[in-house]
Amino acid sequence: MSARGPRDDGAGGDRRSFLRGALAAGVAGSLAGASASAAAAPADRATTPPARPFHGVHQAGVLDRSRPRTIVVSLDVIASGRGELTEFFRTLTDRARTLTAGGAPDDSGISGPPPDSGVLGPDVPAGGLTVTVGVGASLFDDRYGLASRKPAGLKPMRMFPNDDLDPDWCHGDVSLQLSAEDDDTVVHALRDIARHTRGAAQIRWRMSGFTSPPRPSGTPRNLMGFKDGISNPDATSAAEMDRLVWADRSREPAWTAGGSYVVIRLIRMLVEFWDRVGITEQEQMFGRDRATGAPLDGTREADEPRFAEDPIGKVIPLTSHIRMANPRTPQTADSRILRRSYNYDRGVDSVGDLDMGLVFTCYQQNPERQFEAVQERLIDEPLVDYITPFGGGYFFALPGARDSKDFLGRTLLA
Amino acid sequence: MRTPFLVVSVALLLASAGDARPTLGAPRPAAIEASTTGCGTGWTHPHAGGQVLTLRNDGATAAGVMLVDPSSGAVYAEVEGLGPGVTRRLHLSLGGGTYAFRCEDDRAGDPVTGPSVRIAGGRGSSVAVLPVTNNDLYAPARAYSKYVDAGLDRLIAATDRLRAAVDDGDLGAARTAWTPAHVSYERLGAAYGTFGDFDGAINGGPAGLPKGVHDPDFTGFHRLEYGLWHGESAASLRKVADRLAHDTRALKSDFPHQRMDPADLPLRAHEILENTLQFQLTGTADQGSGTTLRTAAANVEGTREVLGVLRPVLRDRYPALSQVDTWLDRLDAQLKGRSSVDGLSTAERERLNGTAGRLLELLAPIATLAEPRRVS
Ligand code: HEM
């Protein structure tokens, strides 16, 4: 079938008459020339974010603080056989390496359409892009002979009592997170990677996210108006990351060294309902002051809550999010997670309410010991009335690519 | 559409020529000359590796420029329609070899080849392709027209059977006859206006019509499909079937005049399946028969025919041709025995969509590399 009416002239006529017309009158070049000289161009960007190094023991994007923009993608692999799967990971790595370095792609001459979408202009700045790749439990089914290589703690995302999961928004063979300073950088990267891996993987679901600038200072706020990401393990401490984030050599297959588990939860916020809640109740739900981010027993966001001094929760209720999530006891210390969440904002639901929320993302060494333990403590917390987890998945973020010959997934597929 | 576009363009052209022309005495950035006078001069430091070459047309008329291997005529880069006074940048990665610019003035005669430039050094990643001429496409276009001609006869026969069933009031038989008639049309590869207005009349959908499926301008196969699968009476469908049978004949008698422009053939290589992805694999073309995947299979046949006739032209020019064949076979295998996307699992649809997507990526370069070009 083809579209009728105007589209017939539009699509068919357009494409051909443009080529011919332009050729005949010799105007294609002059169009470009005219627009360049027509008016003073808007100011150039003063600085462009530098390229993030791609190679390393770990992938970039795991320890990094949430960046201004992200796209989280879940892919299903459709490659036929192990050879094509390996080719997929090689191509993915190659594109990630090229995109994170930036640089002008060569013209394709008459050998084909332009190799690049052009979205970032001819010189393709790196834009501080990070590309972080994970694998889901389903990749270890019988398709690629990987069953025996599955990381010890990798399994499909569990359904928790307050969840309302939509299968179309859950799981996936591969996770891909693209983060950068600007929207166009991540969109460009997604288009490039999708184009180069077509036929090997299809997008199952995707979500765009953003991190707000500090308002007015400190940790950025989520869409409930609270600073989110204040209390986290110290990502600059190698010892702490070895304890809490990087794969545990003693229980994992050797190929996982340098990798980490990532849990992604797509959580809708019922923001209209939330905005109808009094400030005291809001603050008691989280256990923090909305304006400053300080724990309710402190004055600055960096202050440590002192739960021990408030055993019955007079100041910070026992049911508050921070107290349930992290009781700060020796027994719960090894359940801490490295949270790297983003806000999402996408349209309107069937009653006209805004569809926005959190792309909750956390890294850890062991999803049962950490994410699930925290999530279990949070079951039926007062906040659940204002949020609905509807999607996401558990993935294992692969070890980094060591050098220009290495590729993500090499140790898995070796 | 066409006329206003050109008028605007020419206006811009004049404006740009005025703006971009350097004033006397002002320093001008180094550039390689792209007009027929002085073609290729100004290439100051030819060297191997990644580089940007700046071209400028100092002539008075629009120029076409190619960077070629002067011994074979293979093309590394091309700028079409470079306006007077306009500058363009080429990003290239050149290996050791001999290069020359070839410049063409659309008003004047033969292209002019500039001085040969020898570059020493290793391999570059820019690929050179031997350009295809109108002449090269003449035989393929003729062969394709023959295929369409023969297909039109089958279309008319199958559509007559469909009309007869509707005339007899046998809607069951009409539903059975609809699919073969429809796929006999879809096999012809009518993407993007090959058949002009006939395509809309014979195979258009309701999109863009104010009254949608009830619009009087909704005609042809999909109108009939809608009626046959939505309980409309034989009496009410008779006119639709008659009109369709009439339109297929009119197409047949008109086709010799519409004989395909050889330049369109390379575009068809991916355009037919672009439509398939957009309308058939999404299921949006379905008006009740649940046969969009059979349509898709017919579109693959049409694409195979295009590739078949182009093969002599592509064989030495397109290294990925064997991959095209592999992915065509994969797509065929996945369409086999299937009729509708409804009822396919997520995994099955992902495989189908991804296979079509990869195939399209592989087919797309054919439109660029087999576009006819003037070589002398
Ligand atoms: C839409 C859902 C959620 C919202 C709006 C939310 C919001 C917040 C806020 C405002 C804080 C306090 C500031 C901070 O320390 O970052 C916080 C802390 C925290 N949240 Fe959440 N959160 C959500 C979901 C989750 C989930 C699903 C988990 C894990 C299962 C989680 C685990 C934590 C942890 C571990 C802390 C830090 C507690 C501490 O160490 O003091 N949150 N969250």
PDB file of N, CA, C and O in Angstrom, chain A residues 1-2 4 11 14-18 20 23 26 29-31 34 37 76 78 80 84 104-107 109-113 195 198-199 202, chain B residues 2 12-13 76 80-81 88 90-91 93 125 186 192 199-200 203 205 217 219 261 263-264 267 270-271 280 330 350 354 358 361 369 373:
ATOM      1  N   MET A   1       0.842  -1.196   0.000  1.00  0.00           N
ATOM      2  CA  MET A   1       0.000   0.000   0.000  1.00  0.00           C
ATOM      3  C   MET A   1       0.867   1.232   0.000  1.00  0.00           C
ATOM      4  O   MET A   1       1.972   1.236   0.475  1.00  0.00           O
ATOM      5  N   SER A   2       0.361   2.291  -0.534  1.00  0.00           N
ATOM      6  CA  SER A   2       1.059   3.554  -0.351  1.00  0.00           C
ATOM      7  C   SER A   2       0.022   4.600  -0.001  1.00  0.00           C
ATOM      8  O   SER A   2      -1.165   4.421  -0.228  1.00  0.00           O
ATOM      9  N   ARG A   4      -2.318   7.769  -0.019  1.00  0.00           N
ATOM     10  CA  ARG A   4      -3.083   8.302  -1.132  1.00  0.00           C
ATOM     11  C   ARG A   4      -3.000   9.819  -1.137  1.00  0.00           C
ATOM     12  O   ARG A   4      -2.524  10.429  -0.208  1.00  0.00           O
ATOM     13  N   ALA A  11       5.314  12.480  -1.439  1.00  0.00           N
ATOM     14  CA  ALA A  11       6.440  11.586  -1.232  1.00  0.00           C
ATOM     15  C   ALA A  11       7.119  11.237  -2.542  1.00  0.00           C
ATOM     16  O   ALA A  11       8.313  11.427  -2.703  1.00  0.00           O
ATOM     17  N   ASP A  14       8.108  14.487  -4.647  1.00  0.00           N
ATOM     18  CA  ASP A  14       9.134  15.234  -3.951  1.00  0.00           C
ATOM     19  C   ASP A  14      10.531  14.710  -4.154  1.00  0.00           C
ATOM     20  O   ASP A  14      11.421  15.422  -4.525  1.00  0.00           O
ATOM     21  N   ARG A  15      10.652  13.426  -3.835  1.00  0.00           N
ATOM     22  CA  ARG A  15      11.997  12.882  -3.785  1.00  0.00           C
ATOM     23  C   ARG A  15      12.652  13.047  -5.139  1.00  0.00           C
ATOM     24  O   ARG A  15      13.756  13.502  -5.273  1.00  0.00           O
ATOM     25  N   ARG A  16      11.882  12.669  -6.179  1.00  0.00           N
ATOM     26  CA  ARG A  16      12.502  12.706  -7.487  1.00  0.00           C
ATOM     27  C   ARG A  16      12.648  14.117  -7.993  1.00  0.00           C
ATOM     28  O   ARG A  16      13.682  14.503  -8.480  1.00  0.00           O
ATOM     29  N   SER A  17      11.585  14.914  -7.816  1.00  0.00           N
ATOM     30  CA  SER A  17      11.693  16.240  -8.405  1.00  0.00           C
ATOM     31  C   SER A  17      12.759  17.044  -7.671  1.00  0.00           C
ATOM     32  O   SER A  17      13.398  17.895  -8.251  1.00  0.00           O
ATOM     33  N   PHE A  18      12.970  16.715  -6.416  1.00  0.00           N
ATOM     34  CA  PHE A  18      14.013  17.455  -5.717  1.00  0.00           C
ATOM     35  C   PHE A  18      15.385  17.174  -6.325  1.00  0.00           C
ATOM     36  O   PHE A  18      16.121  18.065  -6.665  1.00  0.00           O
ATOM     37  N   ARG A  20      16.134  15.930  -9.272  1.00  0.00           N
ATOM     38  CA  ARG A  20      16.250  16.437 -10.632  1.00  0.00           C
ATOM     39  C   ARG A  20      16.276  17.954 -10.626  1.00  0.00           C
ATOM     40  O   ARG A  20      17.082  18.582 -11.265  1.00  0.00           O
ATOM     41  N   LEU A  23      19.382  19.398  -9.485  1.00  0.00           N
ATOM     42  CA  LEU A  23      20.455  19.160 -10.435  1.00  0.00           C
ATOM     43  C   LEU A  23      20.327  20.131 -11.602  1.00  0.00           C
ATOM     44  O   LEU A  23      21.280  20.776 -12.008  1.00  0.00           O
ATOM     45  N   GLY A  26      20.799  23.651 -10.362  1.00  0.00           N
ATOM     46  CA  GLY A  26      22.046  23.835  -9.638  1.00  0.00           C
ATOM     47  C   GLY A  26      21.876  24.637  -8.372  1.00  0.00           C
ATOM     48  O   GLY A  26      22.645  25.530  -8.063  1.00  0.00           O
ATOM     49  N   GLY A  29      23.494  23.504  -3.620  1.00  0.00           N
ATOM     50  CA  GLY A  29      24.581  24.148  -2.894  1.00  0.00           C
ATOM     51  C   GLY A  29      24.228  25.560  -2.489  1.00  0.00           C
ATOM     52  O   GLY A  29      24.513  25.982  -1.386  1.00  0.00           O
ATOM     53  N   SER A  30      23.533  26.257  -3.381  1.00  0.00           N
ATOM     54  CA  SER A  30      23.252  27.644  -3.076  1.00  0.00           C
ATOM     55  C   SER A  30      22.276  27.770  -1.921  1.00  0.00           C
ATOM     56  O   SER A  30      22.308  28.733  -1.180  1.00  0.00           O
ATOM     57  N   LEU A  31      21.421  26.762  -1.743  1.00  0.00           N
ATOM     58  CA  LEU A  31      20.509  26.811  -0.601  1.00  0.00           C
ATOM     59  C   LEU A  31      21.307  26.840   0.679  1.00  0.00           C
ATOM     60  O   LEU A  31      21.071  27.649   1.569  1.00  0.00           O
ATOM     61  N   ALA A  34      23.138  30.121   0.999  1.00  0.00           N
ATOM     62  CA  ALA A  34      22.285  31.246   1.323  1.00  0.00           C
ATOM     63  C   ALA A  34      21.919  31.248   2.792  1.00  0.00           C
ATOM     64  O   ALA A  34      21.963  32.271   3.454  1.00  0.00           O
ATOM     65  N   SER A  37      24.656  32.494   5.044  1.00  0.00           N
ATOM     66  CA  SER A  37      25.015  33.902   5.027  1.00  0.00           C
ATOM     67  C   SER A  37      23.812  34.805   5.256  1.00  0.00           C
ATOM     68  O   SER A  37      23.948  36.002   5.349  1.00  0.00           O
ATOM     69  N   ASP A  76      16.075  -6.333  22.738  1.00  0.00           N
ATOM     70  CA  ASP A  76      16.003  -7.786  22.603  1.00  0.00           C
ATOM     71  C   ASP A  76      16.918  -8.178  21.463  1.00  0.00           C
ATOM     72  O   ASP A  76      16.857  -7.593  20.380  1.00  0.00           O
ATOM     73  N   ILE A  78      18.107 -10.279  18.425  1.00  0.00           N
ATOM     74  CA  ILE A  78      17.491 -11.170  17.434  1.00  0.00           C
ATOM     75  C   ILE A  78      18.557 -11.837  16.578  1.00  0.00           C
ATOM     76  O   ILE A  78      18.244 -12.521  15.612  1.00  0.00           O
ATOM     77  N   SER A  80      21.066 -14.288  14.919  1.00  0.00           N
ATOM     78  CA  SER A  80      20.897 -15.733  14.859  1.00  0.00           C
ATOM     79  C   SER A  80      22.255 -16.387  15.117  1.00  0.00           C
ATOM     80  O   SER A  80      23.169 -16.294  14.323  1.00  0.00           O
ATOM     81  N   GLU A  84      26.779 -14.155  15.287  1.00  0.00           N
ATOM     82  CA  GLU A  84      26.124 -12.862  15.094  1.00  0.00           C
ATOM     83  C   GLU A  84      26.004 -12.097  16.413  1.00  0.00           C
ATOM     84  O   GLU A  84      26.036 -10.870  16.424  1.00  0.00           O
ATOM     85  N   ALA A 104      34.762  13.959  12.999  1.00  0.00           N
ATOM     86  CA  ALA A 104      33.986  14.062  11.767  1.00  0.00           C
ATOM     87  C   ALA A 104      33.998  12.747  11.011  1.00  0.00           C
ATOM     88  O   ALA A 104      35.059  12.207  10.730  1.00  0.00           O
ATOM     89  N   PRO A 105      32.849  12.209  10.686  1.00  0.00           N
ATOM     90  CA  PRO A 105      32.821  11.005   9.851  1.00  0.00           C
ATOM     91  C   PRO A 105      33.160  11.365   8.405  1.00  0.00           C
ATOM     92  O   PRO A 105      32.877  12.480   7.966  1.00  0.00           O
ATOM     93  N   ASP A 106      33.780  10.443   7.689  1.00  0.00           N
ATOM     94  CA  ASP A 106      34.086  10.688   6.281  1.00  0.00           C
ATOM     95  C   ASP A 106      32.807  10.695   5.453  1.00  0.00           C
ATOM     96  O   ASP A 106      31.851   9.994   5.758  1.00  0.00           O
ATOM     97  N   ASP A 107      32.828  11.493   4.386  1.00  0.00           N
ATOM     98  CA  ASP A 107      31.714  11.453   3.434  1.00  0.00           C
ATOM     99  C   ASP A 107      31.661  10.080   2.791  1.00  0.00           C
ATOM    100  O   ASP A 107      32.692   9.433   2.604  1.00  0.00           O
ATOM    101  N   GLY A 109      30.737   9.642  -0.230  1.00  0.00           N
ATOM    102  CA  GLY A 109      30.868   9.757  -1.674  1.00  0.00           C
ATOM    103  C   GLY A 109      29.601   9.288  -2.353  1.00  0.00           C
ATOM    104  O   GLY A 109      28.498   9.614  -1.919  1.00  0.00           O
ATOM    105  N   ILE A 110      29.744   8.490  -3.406  1.00  0.00           N
ATOM    106  CA  ILE A 110      28.539   7.995  -4.079  1.00  0.00           C
ATOM    107  C   ILE A 110      28.262   6.551  -3.672  1.00  0.00           C
ATOM    108  O   ILE A 110      27.483   5.846  -4.298  1.00  0.00           O
ATOM    109  N   SER A 111      28.923   6.094  -2.606  1.00  0.00           N
ATOM    110  CA  SER A 111      28.758   4.689  -2.223  1.00  0.00           C
ATOM    111  C   SER A 111      27.520   4.446  -1.375  1.00  0.00           C
ATOM    112  O   SER A 111      27.171   3.314  -1.086  1.00  0.00           O
ATOM    113  N   GLY A 112      26.839   5.478  -0.949  1.00  0.00           N
ATOM    114  CA  GLY A 112      25.640   5.270  -0.145  1.00  0.00           C
ATOM    115  C   GLY A 112      25.211   6.561   0.500  1.00  0.00           C
ATOM    116  O   GLY A 112      25.837   7.604   0.304  1.00  0.00           O
ATOM    117  N   PRO A 113      24.115   6.498   1.283  1.00  0.00           N
ATOM    118  CA  PRO A 113      23.671   7.695   1.992  1.00  0.00           C
ATOM    119  C   PRO A 113      24.725   8.099   3.030  1.00  0.00           C
ATOM    120  O   PRO A 113      25.604   7.306   3.351  1.00  0.00           O
ATOM    121  N   ARG A 195      21.061   2.071  14.128  1.00  0.00           N
ATOM    122  CA  ARG A 195      21.295   1.870  12.696  1.00  0.00           C
ATOM    123  C   ARG A 195      22.353   0.799  12.461  1.00  0.00           C
ATOM    124  O   ARG A 195      22.196  -0.053  11.587  1.00  0.00           O
ATOM    125  N   ARG A 198      21.054  -2.861  13.503  1.00  0.00           N
ATOM    126  CA  ARG A 198      19.771  -3.365  13.000  1.00  0.00           C
ATOM    127  C   ARG A 198      19.938  -4.795  12.494  1.00  0.00           C
ATOM    128  O   ARG A 198      20.926  -5.124  11.859  1.00  0.00           O
ATOM    129  N   GLY A 199      18.963  -5.601  12.789  1.00  0.00           N
ATOM    130  CA  GLY A 199      19.059  -7.003  12.387  1.00  0.00           C
ATOM    131  C   GLY A 199      19.699  -7.855  13.478  1.00  0.00           C
ATOM    132  O   GLY A 199      19.618  -9.077  13.431  1.00  0.00           O
ATOM    133  N   GLN A 202      16.610  -5.426  18.569  1.00  0.00           N
ATOM    134  CA  GLN A 202      15.490  -4.499  18.410  1.00  0.00           C
ATOM    135  C   GLN A 202      15.196  -3.837  19.753  1.00  0.00           C
ATOM    136  O   GLN A 202      15.288  -4.472  20.799  1.00  0.00           O
TER     137      GLN A 202
ATOM    138  N   ARG B   2       6.373  21.419  -7.489  1.00  0.00           N
ATOM    139  CA  ARG B   2       7.686  21.542  -8.104  1.00  0.00           C
ATOM    140  C   ARG B   2       8.009  22.997  -8.469  1.00  0.00           C
ATOM    141  O   ARG B   2       9.071  23.485  -8.125  1.00  0.00           O
ATOM    142  N   LEU B  12      16.846  32.441  -3.831  1.00  0.00           N
ATOM    143  CA  LEU B  12      17.899  32.257  -2.841  1.00  0.00           C
ATOM    144  C   LEU B  12      19.265  32.223  -3.509  1.00  0.00           C
ATOM    145  O   LEU B  12      20.238  32.741  -3.000  1.00  0.00           O
ATOM    146  N   LEU B  13      19.273  31.584  -4.653  1.00  0.00           N
ATOM    147  CA  LEU B  13      20.526  31.450  -5.380  1.00  0.00           C
ATOM    148  C   LEU B  13      21.117  32.828  -5.665  1.00  0.00           C
ATOM    149  O   LEU B  13      22.284  33.082  -5.435  1.00  0.00           O
ATOM    150  N   TYR B  76      35.217   9.164  -5.888  1.00  0.00           N
ATOM    151  CA  TYR B  76      35.407   9.173  -4.430  1.00  0.00           C
ATOM    152  C   TYR B  76      34.419  10.094  -3.732  1.00  0.00           C
ATOM    153  O   TYR B  76      34.031   9.855  -2.603  1.00  0.00           O
ATOM    154  N   GLU B  80      26.854  17.884  -6.081  1.00  0.00           N
ATOM    155  CA  GLU B  80      25.976  18.249  -7.187  1.00  0.00           C
ATOM    156  C   GLU B  80      25.497  19.668  -6.971  1.00  0.00           C
ATOM    157  O   GLU B  80      25.244  20.077  -5.835  1.00  0.00           O
ATOM    158  N   GLY B  81      25.352  20.390  -8.077  1.00  0.00           N
ATOM    159  CA  GLY B  81      24.720  21.705  -8.008  1.00  0.00           C
ATOM    160  C   GLY B  81      25.396  22.679  -7.070  1.00  0.00           C
ATOM    161  O   GLY B  81      24.763  23.252  -6.189  1.00  0.00           O
ATOM    162  N   ARG B  88      31.991  24.433  -0.467  1.00  0.00           N
ATOM    163  CA  ARG B  88      31.533  23.189   0.170  1.00  0.00           C
ATOM    164  C   ARG B  88      32.727  22.428   0.718  1.00  0.00           C
ATOM    165  O   ARG B  88      33.791  22.422   0.097  1.00  0.00           O
ATOM    166  N   LEU B  90      34.433  18.764   1.869  1.00  0.00           N
ATOM    167  CA  LEU B  90      34.356  17.306   1.748  1.00  0.00           C
ATOM    168  C   LEU B  90      35.239  16.693   2.835  1.00  0.00           C
ATOM    169  O   LEU B  90      36.389  17.102   2.989  1.00  0.00           O
ATOM    170  N   HIS B  91      34.684  15.749   3.583  1.00  0.00           N
ATOM    171  CA  HIS B  91      35.486  14.996   4.559  1.00  0.00           C
ATOM    172  C   HIS B  91      35.935  13.708   3.899  1.00  0.00           C
ATOM    173  O   HIS B  91      35.096  12.875   3.560  1.00  0.00           O
ATOM    174  N   SER B  93      39.013  10.446   3.470  1.00  0.00           N
ATOM    175  CA  SER B  93      40.184   9.736   3.969  1.00  0.00           C
ATOM    176  C   SER B  93      40.830   9.094   2.750  1.00  0.00           C
ATOM    177  O   SER B  93      40.354   8.078   2.245  1.00  0.00           O
ATOM    178  N   SER B 125      40.165   5.302   3.803  1.00  0.00           N
ATOM    179  CA  SER B 125      38.907   4.575   3.936  1.00  0.00           C
ATOM    180  C   SER B 125      37.817   5.091   2.993  1.00  0.00           C
ATOM    181  O   SER B 125      36.749   4.513   2.906  1.00  0.00           O
ATOM    182  N   GLU B 186       0.531  -5.925  -5.527  1.00  0.00           N
ATOM    183  CA  GLU B 186       1.642  -5.597  -4.619  1.00  0.00           C
ATOM    184  C   GLU B 186       2.980  -6.128  -5.132  1.00  0.00           C
ATOM    185  O   GLU B 186       4.033  -5.624  -4.781  1.00  0.00           O
ATOM    186  N   TYR B 192       5.919   4.688  -4.084  1.00  0.00           N
ATOM    187  CA  TYR B 192       6.200   6.082  -4.397  1.00  0.00           C
ATOM    188  C   TYR B 192       5.933   6.497  -5.830  1.00  0.00           C
ATOM    189  O   TYR B 192       6.806   6.972  -6.544  1.00  0.00           O
ATOM    190  N   ASP B 199      -2.094   4.407  -8.645  1.00  0.00           N
ATOM    191  CA  ASP B 199      -1.767   3.710  -7.397  1.00  0.00           C
ATOM    192  C   ASP B 199      -2.734   4.102  -6.292  1.00  0.00           C
ATOM    193  O   ASP B 199      -3.226   3.259  -5.550  1.00  0.00           O
ATOM    194  N   GLY B 200      -3.031   5.378  -6.195  1.00  0.00           N
ATOM    195  CA  GLY B 200      -3.980   5.829  -5.179  1.00  0.00           C
ATOM    196  C   GLY B 200      -5.362   5.234  -5.411  1.00  0.00           C
ATOM    197  O   GLY B 200      -6.024   4.782  -4.479  1.00  0.00           O
ATOM    198  N   ASN B 203      -4.951   1.214  -4.939  1.00  0.00           N
ATOM    199  CA  ASN B 203      -4.394   0.613  -3.728  1.00  0.00           C
ATOM    200  C   ASN B 203      -4.252   1.595  -2.574  1.00  0.00           C
ATOM    201  O   ASN B 203      -3.532   1.330  -1.617  1.00  0.00           O
ATOM    202  N   GLY B 205      -5.065   3.914   0.780  1.00  0.00           N
ATOM    203  CA  GLY B 205      -5.737   3.697   2.062  1.00  0.00           C
ATOM    204  C   GLY B 205      -6.595   4.905   2.395  1.00  0.00           C
ATOM    205  O   GLY B 205      -6.631   5.867   1.634  1.00  0.00           O
ATOM    206  N   ASP B 217     -13.883   9.056  -2.057  1.00  0.00           N
ATOM    207  CA  ASP B 217     -12.625   8.877  -2.774  1.00  0.00           C
ATOM    208  C   ASP B 217     -11.822   7.678  -2.288  1.00  0.00           C
ATOM    209  O   ASP B 217     -10.732   7.419  -2.782  1.00  0.00           O
ATOM    210  N   THR B 219     -11.210   4.219  -2.690  1.00  0.00           N
ATOM    211  CA  THR B 219     -11.560   3.268  -3.755  1.00  0.00           C
ATOM    212  C   THR B 219     -10.527   2.152  -3.784  1.00  0.00           C
ATOM    213  O   THR B 219      -9.538   2.198  -3.066  1.00  0.00           O
ATOM    214  N   ASP B 261      11.105   5.616 -15.824  1.00  0.00           N
ATOM    215  CA  ASP B 261      12.336   6.371 -15.979  1.00  0.00           C
ATOM    216  C   ASP B 261      13.457   5.515 -15.384  1.00  0.00           C
ATOM    217  O   ASP B 261      13.378   5.118 -14.227  1.00  0.00           O
ATOM    218  N   ALA B 263      16.097   6.152 -14.131  1.00  0.00           N
ATOM    219  CA  ALA B 263      16.662   6.715 -12.901  1.00  0.00           C
ATOM    220  C   ALA B 263      15.862   6.315 -11.670  1.00  0.00           C
ATOM    221  O   ALA B 263      16.355   6.390 -10.541  1.00  0.00           O
ATOM    222  N   ASP B 264      14.607   5.902 -11.857  1.00  0.00           N
ATOM    223  CA  ASP B 264      13.781   5.522 -10.709  1.00  0.00           C
ATOM    224  C   ASP B 264      14.112   4.144 -10.170  1.00  0.00           C
ATOM    225  O   ASP B 264      13.856   3.829  -9.010  1.00  0.00           O
ATOM    226  N   LEU B 267      16.101   3.697  -6.960  1.00  0.00           N
ATOM    227  CA  LEU B 267      15.346   4.149  -5.784  1.00  0.00           C
ATOM    228  C   LEU B 267      14.410   3.054  -5.282  1.00  0.00           C
ATOM    229  O   LEU B 267      14.204   2.880  -4.089  1.00  0.00           O
ATOM    230  N   HIS B 270      15.127   0.201  -2.329  1.00  0.00           N
ATOM    231  CA  HIS B 270      14.705   0.222  -0.926  1.00  0.00           C
ATOM    232  C   HIS B 270      13.322   0.792  -0.695  1.00  0.00           C
ATOM    233  O   HIS B 270      12.674   0.487   0.296  1.00  0.00           O
ATOM    234  N   GLU B 271      12.815   1.573  -1.659  1.00  0.00           N
ATOM    235  CA  GLU B 271      11.532   2.240  -1.396  1.00  0.00           C
ATOM    236  C   GLU B 271      10.350   1.275  -1.269  1.00  0.00           C
ATOM    237  O   GLU B 271       9.437   1.509  -0.482  1.00  0.00           O
ATOM    238  N   GLN B 280       2.809  -2.374   6.172  1.00  0.00           N
ATOM    239  CA  GLN B 280       2.445  -3.795   6.284  1.00  0.00           C
ATOM    240  C   GLN B 280       2.932  -4.395   7.608  1.00  0.00           C
ATOM    241  O   GLN B 280       2.177  -5.066   8.296  1.00  0.00           O
ATOM    242  N   ARG B 330      16.205 -14.379   4.519  1.00  0.00           N
ATOM    243  CA  ARG B 330      15.738 -14.429   5.904  1.00  0.00           C
ATOM    244  C   ARG B 330      14.339 -13.849   6.043  1.00  0.00           C
ATOM    245  O   ARG B 330      13.500 -14.386   6.755  1.00  0.00           O
ATOM    246  N   GLU B 350       9.617  -8.717  16.682  1.00  0.00           N
ATOM    247  CA  GLU B 350      10.937  -8.072  16.739  1.00  0.00           C
ATOM    248  C   GLU B 350      11.856  -8.650  15.670  1.00  0.00           C
ATOM    249  O   GLU B 350      12.603  -7.920  15.016  1.00  0.00           O
ATOM    250  N   GLY B 354      13.205  -6.353  12.724  1.00  0.00           N
ATOM    251  CA  GLY B 354      14.649  -6.166  12.683  1.00  0.00           C
ATOM    252  C   GLY B 354      15.250  -6.693  11.388  1.00  0.00           C
ATOM    253  O   GLY B 354      16.188  -6.113  10.847  1.00  0.00           O
ATOM    254  N   ARG B 358      17.236  -4.319   8.849  1.00  0.00           N
ATOM    255  CA  ARG B 358      18.601  -4.563   8.374  1.00  0.00           C
ATOM    256  C   ARG B 358      18.648  -4.611   6.843  1.00  0.00           C
ATOM    257  O   ARG B 358      19.536  -4.039   6.219  1.00  0.00           O
ATOM    258  N   GLU B 361      18.640  -1.175   5.452  1.00  0.00           N
ATOM    259  CA  GLU B 361      19.948  -0.518   5.549  1.00  0.00           C
ATOM    260  C   GLU B 361      20.857  -0.997   4.422  1.00  0.00           C
ATOM    261  O   GLU B 361      21.635  -0.230   3.870  1.00  0.00           O
ATOM    262  N   LEU B 369      24.343   4.739  -5.139  1.00  0.00           N
ATOM    263  CA  LEU B 369      25.452   4.355  -6.009  1.00  0.00           C
ATOM    264  C   LEU B 369      25.021   4.037  -7.433  1.00  0.00           C
ATOM    265  O   LEU B 369      25.834   4.096  -8.357  1.00  0.00           O
ATOM    266  N   ARG B 373      24.681   8.984 -13.509  1.00  0.00           N
ATOM    267  CA  ARG B 373      25.548  10.165 -13.518  1.00  0.00           C
ATOM    268  C   ARG B 373      26.154  10.349 -14.903  1.00  0.00           C
ATOM    269  O   ARG B 373      26.389   9.374 -15.612  1.00  0.00           O
TER     270      ARG B 373
END
